[in-house]
Coordinates of N, CA, C and O in Angstrom, one line a residue:
X5 N 74.5 93.0 105.1 CA 75.8 93.0 105.6 C 76.6 91.9 104.8 O 76.1 90.8 104.7
X6 N 77.7 92.3 104.2 CA 78.5 91.3 103.4 C 79.9 91.3 104.0 O 80.6 92.3 104.1
X7 N 80.4 90.1 104.4 CA 81.7 89.9 104.9 C 82.7 89.6 103.7 O 82.4 88.8 102.9
X8 N 83.8 90.3 103.7 CA 84.7 90.2 102.6 C 86.2 90.1 103.2 O 86.5 90.4 104.3
X9 N 87.0 89.6 102.3 CA 88.5 89.6 102.6 C 89.1 89.9 101.3 O 88.9 89.3 100.2
X10 N 90.0 90.9 101.3 CA 90.8 91.3 100.2 C 92.2 91.7 100.7 O 92.3 92.4 101.6
X11 N 93.2 91.1 100.0 CA 94.5 91.4 100.4 C 94.9 91.0 101.8 O 95.7 91.6 102.5
X12 N 94.2 89.9 102.3 CA 94.4 89.4 103.7 C 93.7 90.3 104.7 O 93.9 90.0 105.9
X13 N 92.9 91.2 104.3 CA 92.2 92.1 105.3 C 90.7 91.7 105.3 O 90.0 91.7 104.2
X14 N 90.1 91.4 106.5 CA 88.7 91.2 106.6 C 88.0 92.5 106.9 O 88.4 93.3 107.7
X15 N 86.8 92.6 106.3 CA 86.0 93.8 106.6 C 84.5 93.5 106.2 O 84.3 92.5 105.5
X16 N 83.6 94.4 106.6 CA 82.2 94.2 106.3 C 81.7 95.4 105.6 O 82.0 96.5 105.9
X17 N 80.9 95.1 104.6 CA 80.2 96.2 103.8 C 78.7 96.2 104.3 O 78.0 95.2 104.2
X18 N 78.3 97.3 104.9 CA 77.0 97.4 105.4 C 76.1 98.3 104.4 O 76.7 99.1 103.7
X19 N 74.9 98.1 104.4 CA 73.9 98.9 103.6 C 74.2 98.9 102.1 O 74.1 99.9 101.5
X20 N 74.6 97.7 101.6 CA 74.8 97.6 100.2 C 73.4 97.6 99.5 O 72.5 97.2 100.1
X21 N 73.4 98.0 98.3 CA 72.1 98.0 97.5 C 72.1 96.7 96.7 O 73.2 96.0 96.5
X22 N 71.0 96.2 96.3 CA 70.9 95.0 95.5 C 71.7 95.2 94.2 O 72.3 94.2 93.7
X23 N 71.8 96.4 93.7 CA 72.6 96.7 92.5 C 74.1 96.4 92.8 O 74.8 95.9 91.9
X24 N 74.5 96.8 93.9 CA 76.0 96.6 94.3 C 76.3 95.2 94.9 O 77.5 94.9 94.9
X25 N 75.3 94.5 95.3 CA 75.6 93.2 95.9 C 76.4 92.3 95.0 O 77.3 91.6 95.4
X26 N 76.1 92.3 93.7 CA 76.8 91.5 92.7 C 78.3 91.9 92.7 O 79.2 91.1 92.6
X27 N 78.5 93.2 92.7 CA 79.9 93.7 92.7 C 80.7 93.2 93.9 O 81.7 92.7 93.8
X28 N 80.1 93.4 95.1 CA 80.8 93.1 96.3 C 81.0 91.6 96.5 O 82.0 91.2 97.0
X29 N 80.1 90.8 96.0 CA 80.2 89.3 96.3 C 80.9 88.6 95.1 O 81.4 87.5 95.4
X30 N 80.8 89.0 93.9 CA 81.3 88.3 92.8 C 82.5 88.9 92.1 O 83.4 88.3 91.6
X31 N 82.5 90.2 91.9 CA 83.5 90.9 91.1 C 84.7 91.4 92.0 O 85.9 91.1 91.8
X32 N 84.4 92.1 93.1 CA 85.4 92.7 94.0 C 86.4 91.6 94.6 O 87.6 91.8 94.5
X33 N 85.9 90.5 95.2 CA 86.9 89.6 95.8 C 87.9 89.0 94.8 O 89.0 88.7 95.2
X34 N 87.5 88.8 93.6 CA 88.3 88.0 92.6 C 89.0 88.9 91.6 O 90.2 88.8 91.4
X35 N 88.3 89.9 91.1 CA 88.8 90.6 89.9 C 89.1 92.1 90.1 O 89.7 92.7 89.2
X36 N 88.6 92.7 91.2 CA 88.6 94.2 91.3 C 90.0 94.7 91.5 O 90.6 94.6 92.6
X37 N 90.6 95.3 90.5 CA 91.9 96.1 90.6 C 93.0 95.4 91.4 O 93.7 96.0 92.2
X38 N 93.2 94.1 91.1 CA 94.2 93.4 91.8 C 95.6 94.0 91.6 O 96.4 94.0 92.6
X39 N 95.9 94.6 90.5 CA 97.2 95.2 90.2 C 97.3 96.4 91.1 O 98.4 96.7 91.6
X40 N 96.3 97.2 91.4 CA 96.3 98.3 92.3 C 96.7 97.9 93.7 O 97.5 98.4 94.4
X41 N 96.0 96.8 94.2 CA 96.3 96.3 95.5 C 97.7 95.8 95.6 O 98.4 96.1 96.6
X42 N 98.2 95.1 94.6 CA 99.6 94.6 94.6 C 100.6 95.7 94.6 O 101.6 95.5 95.3
X43 N 100.3 96.7 93.9 CA 101.3 97.8 93.8 C 101.3 98.8 95.0 O 102.3 99.3 95.4
X44 N 100.1 99.0 95.7 CA 100.0 100.0 96.7 C 100.1 99.4 98.1 O 100.7 100.0 99.0
X45 N 99.4 98.3 98.4 CA 99.3 97.8 99.8 C 100.6 97.6 100.5 O 100.8 97.9 101.7
X46 N 101.7 97.1 99.8 CA 102.9 96.9 100.5 C 103.6 98.2 101.0 O 104.5 98.1 101.8
X47 N 103.2 99.3 100.5 CA 103.8 100.6 100.8 C 103.0 101.3 101.9 O 103.4 102.4 102.3
X48 N 101.9 100.8 102.4 CA 101.1 101.5 103.4 C 101.6 101.2 104.8 O 102.1 100.1 105.0
X49 N 101.5 102.2 105.6 CA 101.8 102.0 107.0 C 101.1 103.1 107.8 O 100.6 104.0 107.3
X50 N 101.1 102.9 109.1 CA 100.4 103.8 110.0 C 101.0 105.2 110.0 O 100.3 106.2 110.3
X51 N 102.2 105.4 109.6 CA 102.8 106.7 109.6 C 102.7 107.4 108.2 O 103.3 108.4 108.0
X52 N 101.9 106.9 107.3 CA 101.7 107.5 106.0 C 100.2 107.8 105.8 O 99.4 107.2 106.4
X53 N 100.0 108.7 104.9 CA 98.6 109.1 104.6 C 98.2 108.5 103.2 O 99.0 108.6 102.3
X54 N 97.1 107.9 103.2 CA 96.6 107.3 101.9 C 95.4 108.1 101.5 O 94.4 108.3 102.2
X55 N 95.4 108.5 100.2 CA 94.3 109.3 99.7 C 93.8 108.5 98.5 O 94.5 108.3 97.5
X56 N 92.5 108.2 98.5 CA 91.9 107.4 97.4 C 91.0 108.4 96.6 O 89.8 108.6 96.9
X57 N 91.6 109.0 95.6 CA 90.8 110.0 94.8 C 89.9 109.2 93.9 O 90.3 108.3 93.2
X58 N 88.6 109.6 93.9 CA 87.6 108.9 93.1 C 87.2 107.6 93.7 O 87.0 106.6 93.0
X59 N 87.1 107.6 95.0 CA 86.9 106.3 95.7 C 85.6 105.5 95.4 O 85.5 104.4 95.7
X60 N 84.7 106.2 94.8 CA 83.4 105.5 94.5 C 82.8 104.9 95.8 O 82.4 105.7 96.6
X61 N 82.7 103.6 95.9 CA 82.2 103.0 97.2 C 83.3 102.7 98.2 O 83.1 102.1 99.2
X62 N 84.5 103.0 97.8 CA 85.7 102.8 98.7 C 86.3 101.5 98.7 O 86.8 101.0 99.7
X63 N 86.2 100.7 97.6 CA 86.7 99.4 97.6 C 88.2 99.2 97.9 O 88.7 98.2 98.4
X64 N 89.0 100.2 97.6 CA 90.4 100.2 97.9 C 90.6 100.8 99.3 O 91.4 100.2 100.1
X65 N 89.9 101.8 99.6 CA 90.1 102.5 100.9 C 89.7 101.5 102.1 O 90.3 101.6 103.1
X66 N 88.7 100.7 101.8 CA 88.3 99.7 102.9 C 89.4 98.8 103.3 O 89.6 98.5 104.5
X67 N 90.3 98.4 102.4 CA 91.4 97.6 102.7 C 92.6 98.4 103.2 O 93.2 98.1 104.2
X68 N 92.8 99.6 102.6 CA 93.9 100.4 102.9 C 93.8 100.9 104.4 O 94.8 101.1 105.1
X69 N 92.6 101.2 104.9 CA 92.5 101.7 106.2 C 92.8 100.7 107.3 O 93.1 101.1 108.4
X70 N 92.9 99.5 107.0 CA 93.3 98.5 108.0 C 94.8 98.5 108.2 O 95.3 98.0 109.1

């Protein structure tokens, strides 16, 4: 279990693999698609639908769903 914060949103990644642990703990919090978060997150709301095409492990969806 890895606790993270991205874009002011706290969430937990469960069942990460050793291969992905480096991504979640070192790359994602600091470097992962910051421009995408800056461009998209201000436009999200509960009355809109967010679709993350090609979500991979869901690094953007995890924040968008909050």
